[in-house]
Short mmCIF file of C-alpha atoms in Angstrom, two decimals:
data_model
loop_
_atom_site.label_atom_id
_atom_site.label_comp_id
_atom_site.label_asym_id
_atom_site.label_seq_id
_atom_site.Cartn_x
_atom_site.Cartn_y
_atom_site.Cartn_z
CA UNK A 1 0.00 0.00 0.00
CA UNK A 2 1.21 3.32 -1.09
CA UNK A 3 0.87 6.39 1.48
CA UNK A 4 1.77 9.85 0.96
CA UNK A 5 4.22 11.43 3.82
CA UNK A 6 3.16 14.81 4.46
CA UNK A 7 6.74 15.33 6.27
CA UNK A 8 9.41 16.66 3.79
CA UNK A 9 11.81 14.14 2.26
CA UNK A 10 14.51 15.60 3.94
CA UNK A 11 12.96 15.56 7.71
CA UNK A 12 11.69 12.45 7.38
CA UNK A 13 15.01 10.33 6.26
CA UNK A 14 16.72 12.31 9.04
CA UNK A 15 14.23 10.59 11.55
CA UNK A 16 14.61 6.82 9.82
CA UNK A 17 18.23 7.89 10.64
CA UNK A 18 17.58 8.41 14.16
CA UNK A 19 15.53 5.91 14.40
CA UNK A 20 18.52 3.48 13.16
CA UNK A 21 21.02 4.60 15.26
CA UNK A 22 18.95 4.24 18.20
CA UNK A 23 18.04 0.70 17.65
CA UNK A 24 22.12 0.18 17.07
CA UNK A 25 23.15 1.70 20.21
CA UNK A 26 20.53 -0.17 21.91
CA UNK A 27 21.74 -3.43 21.14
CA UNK A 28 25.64 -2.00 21.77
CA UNK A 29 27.40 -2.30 25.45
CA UNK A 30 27.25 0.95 27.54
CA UNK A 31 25.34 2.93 24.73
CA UNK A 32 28.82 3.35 22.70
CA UNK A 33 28.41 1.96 19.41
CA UNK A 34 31.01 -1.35 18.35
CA UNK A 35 32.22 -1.63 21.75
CA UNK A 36 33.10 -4.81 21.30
CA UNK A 37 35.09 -4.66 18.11
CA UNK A 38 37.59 -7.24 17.95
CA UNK A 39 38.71 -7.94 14.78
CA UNK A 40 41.11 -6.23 12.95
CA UNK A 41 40.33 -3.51 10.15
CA UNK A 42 42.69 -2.36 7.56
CA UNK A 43 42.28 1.44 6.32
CA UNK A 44 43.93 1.95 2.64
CA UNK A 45 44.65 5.28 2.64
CA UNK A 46 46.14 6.63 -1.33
CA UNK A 47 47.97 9.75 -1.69
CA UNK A 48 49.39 11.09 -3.82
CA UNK A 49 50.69 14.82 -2.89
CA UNK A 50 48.69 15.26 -0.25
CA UNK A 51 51.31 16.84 2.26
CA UNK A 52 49.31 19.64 2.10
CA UNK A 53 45.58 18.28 2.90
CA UNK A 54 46.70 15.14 4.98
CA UNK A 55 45.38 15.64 8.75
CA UNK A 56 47.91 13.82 10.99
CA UNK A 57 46.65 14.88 14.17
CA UNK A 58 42.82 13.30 12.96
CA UNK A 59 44.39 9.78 12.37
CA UNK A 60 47.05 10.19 15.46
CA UNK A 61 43.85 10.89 17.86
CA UNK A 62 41.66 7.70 16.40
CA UNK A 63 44.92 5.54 16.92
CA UNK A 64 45.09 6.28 19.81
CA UNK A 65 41.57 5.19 20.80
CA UNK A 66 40.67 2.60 19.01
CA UNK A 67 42.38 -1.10 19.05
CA UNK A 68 42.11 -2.85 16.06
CA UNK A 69 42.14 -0.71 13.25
CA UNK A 70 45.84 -0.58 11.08
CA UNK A 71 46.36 2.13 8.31
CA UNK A 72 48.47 1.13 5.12
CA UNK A 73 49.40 4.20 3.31
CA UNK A 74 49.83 3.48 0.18
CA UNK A 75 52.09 7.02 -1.50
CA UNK A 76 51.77 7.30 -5.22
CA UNK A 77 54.79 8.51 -6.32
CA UNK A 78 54.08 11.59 -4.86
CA UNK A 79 56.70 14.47 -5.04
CA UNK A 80 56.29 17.00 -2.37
CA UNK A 81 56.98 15.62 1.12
CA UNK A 82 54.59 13.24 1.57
CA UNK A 83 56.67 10.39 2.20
CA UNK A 84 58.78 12.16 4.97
CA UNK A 85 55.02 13.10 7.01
CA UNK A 86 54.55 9.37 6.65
CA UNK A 87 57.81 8.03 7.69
CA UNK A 88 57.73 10.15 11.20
CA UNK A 89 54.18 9.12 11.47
CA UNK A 90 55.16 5.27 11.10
CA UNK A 91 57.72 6.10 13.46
CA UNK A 92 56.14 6.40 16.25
CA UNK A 93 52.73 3.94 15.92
CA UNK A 94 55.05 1.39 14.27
CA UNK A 95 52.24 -1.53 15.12
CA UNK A 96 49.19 0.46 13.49
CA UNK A 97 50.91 1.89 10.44
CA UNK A 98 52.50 0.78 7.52
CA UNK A 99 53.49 2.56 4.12
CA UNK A 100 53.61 0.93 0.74
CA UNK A 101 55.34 3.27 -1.79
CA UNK A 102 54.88 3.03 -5.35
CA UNK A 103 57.84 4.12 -7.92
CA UNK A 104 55.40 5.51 -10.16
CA UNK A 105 52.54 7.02 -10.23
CA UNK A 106 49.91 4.24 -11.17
CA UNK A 107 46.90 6.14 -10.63
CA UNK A 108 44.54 6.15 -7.24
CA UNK A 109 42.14 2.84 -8.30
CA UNK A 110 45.59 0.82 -8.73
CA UNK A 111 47.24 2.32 -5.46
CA UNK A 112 43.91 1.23 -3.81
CA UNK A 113 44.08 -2.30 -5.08
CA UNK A 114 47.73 -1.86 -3.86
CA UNK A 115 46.86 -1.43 -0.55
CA UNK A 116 44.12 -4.23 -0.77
CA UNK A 117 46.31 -6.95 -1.81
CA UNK A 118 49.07 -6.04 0.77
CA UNK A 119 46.45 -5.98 3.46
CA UNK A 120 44.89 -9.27 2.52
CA UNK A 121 48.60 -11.07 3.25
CA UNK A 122 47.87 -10.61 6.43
CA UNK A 123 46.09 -13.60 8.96
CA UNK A 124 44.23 -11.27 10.95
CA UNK A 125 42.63 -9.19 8.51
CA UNK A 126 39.39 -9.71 8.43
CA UNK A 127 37.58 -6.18 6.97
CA UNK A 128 39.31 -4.00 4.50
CA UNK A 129 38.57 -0.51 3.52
CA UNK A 130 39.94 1.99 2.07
CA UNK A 131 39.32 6.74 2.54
CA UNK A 132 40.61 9.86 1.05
CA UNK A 133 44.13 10.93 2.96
CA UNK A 134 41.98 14.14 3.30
CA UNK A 135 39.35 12.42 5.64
CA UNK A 136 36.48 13.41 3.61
CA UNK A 137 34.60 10.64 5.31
CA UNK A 138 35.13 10.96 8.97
CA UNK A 139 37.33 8.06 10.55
CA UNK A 140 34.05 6.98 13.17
CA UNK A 141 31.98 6.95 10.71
CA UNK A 142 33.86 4.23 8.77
CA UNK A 143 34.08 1.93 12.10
CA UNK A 144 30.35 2.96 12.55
CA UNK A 145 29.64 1.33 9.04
CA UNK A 146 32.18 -1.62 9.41
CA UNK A 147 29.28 -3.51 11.76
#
């Protein structure tokens, strides 16, 4: 049966939204969503050139609270100083980063698959996904989305 919503679109998605994340808090521990995350997720992150736009300080803060995610940076050849933001960043979370560098620039969907195939050598991979080094998509919403 068809019915006609006199809400506009745009109120009315926002409150199946709602609605959603309520029931998925409900059912979480201590109202936090994915509590109980255990297994491990691998972020591909491409750049290329992104010294620039790349928010260290965004990924250094979700390391540091949250267990079981790993970010392979996968650098496409870039030319400014990429590499060097990545190498002290490696430096010191040595367990929950790696970097893949490419000798040339391949292009972002083959740096992606890059980053796939690396991360799917590992055992305890079990959920791969991959975001713009500019965090265009915010990092919680990702794990938010992984369940």
């Amino acid at each position: 049966m068809l019915r006609c919503i006199s809400v506009p679109l745009k109120k009315y998605i926002s409150h199946c939204l709602k609605i959603i994340f309520a029931l998925i808090k409900s059912q979480s521990k201590n109202g936090e969503l994915f509590t109980d995350m255990t297994e491990e997720i691998n972020l591909i992150v491409p750049l290329y050139n992104e010294s620039k736009r790349i928010n260290i300080y965004e990924y250094e803060r979700f390391i540091e609270n949250t267990e079981v995610v790993k970010f392979i940076f996968v650098n496409d050849a870039s030319s400014d100083n990429t590499s060097e933001i990545l190498l002290t960043f490696k430096d010191k979370y040595p367990n929950k980063v790696e970097i893949i560098c490419n000798d040339t620039n391949l292009g972002k969907g083959a740096t992606i698959r890059e980053g796939i195939l690396h991360s799917l050598k590992s055992s305890s991979t079990k959920q791969v996904a991959f975001i713009d080094a500019d965090l265009s998509v915010p990092l919680l919403d990702l794990i938010k989305f992984s369940k």
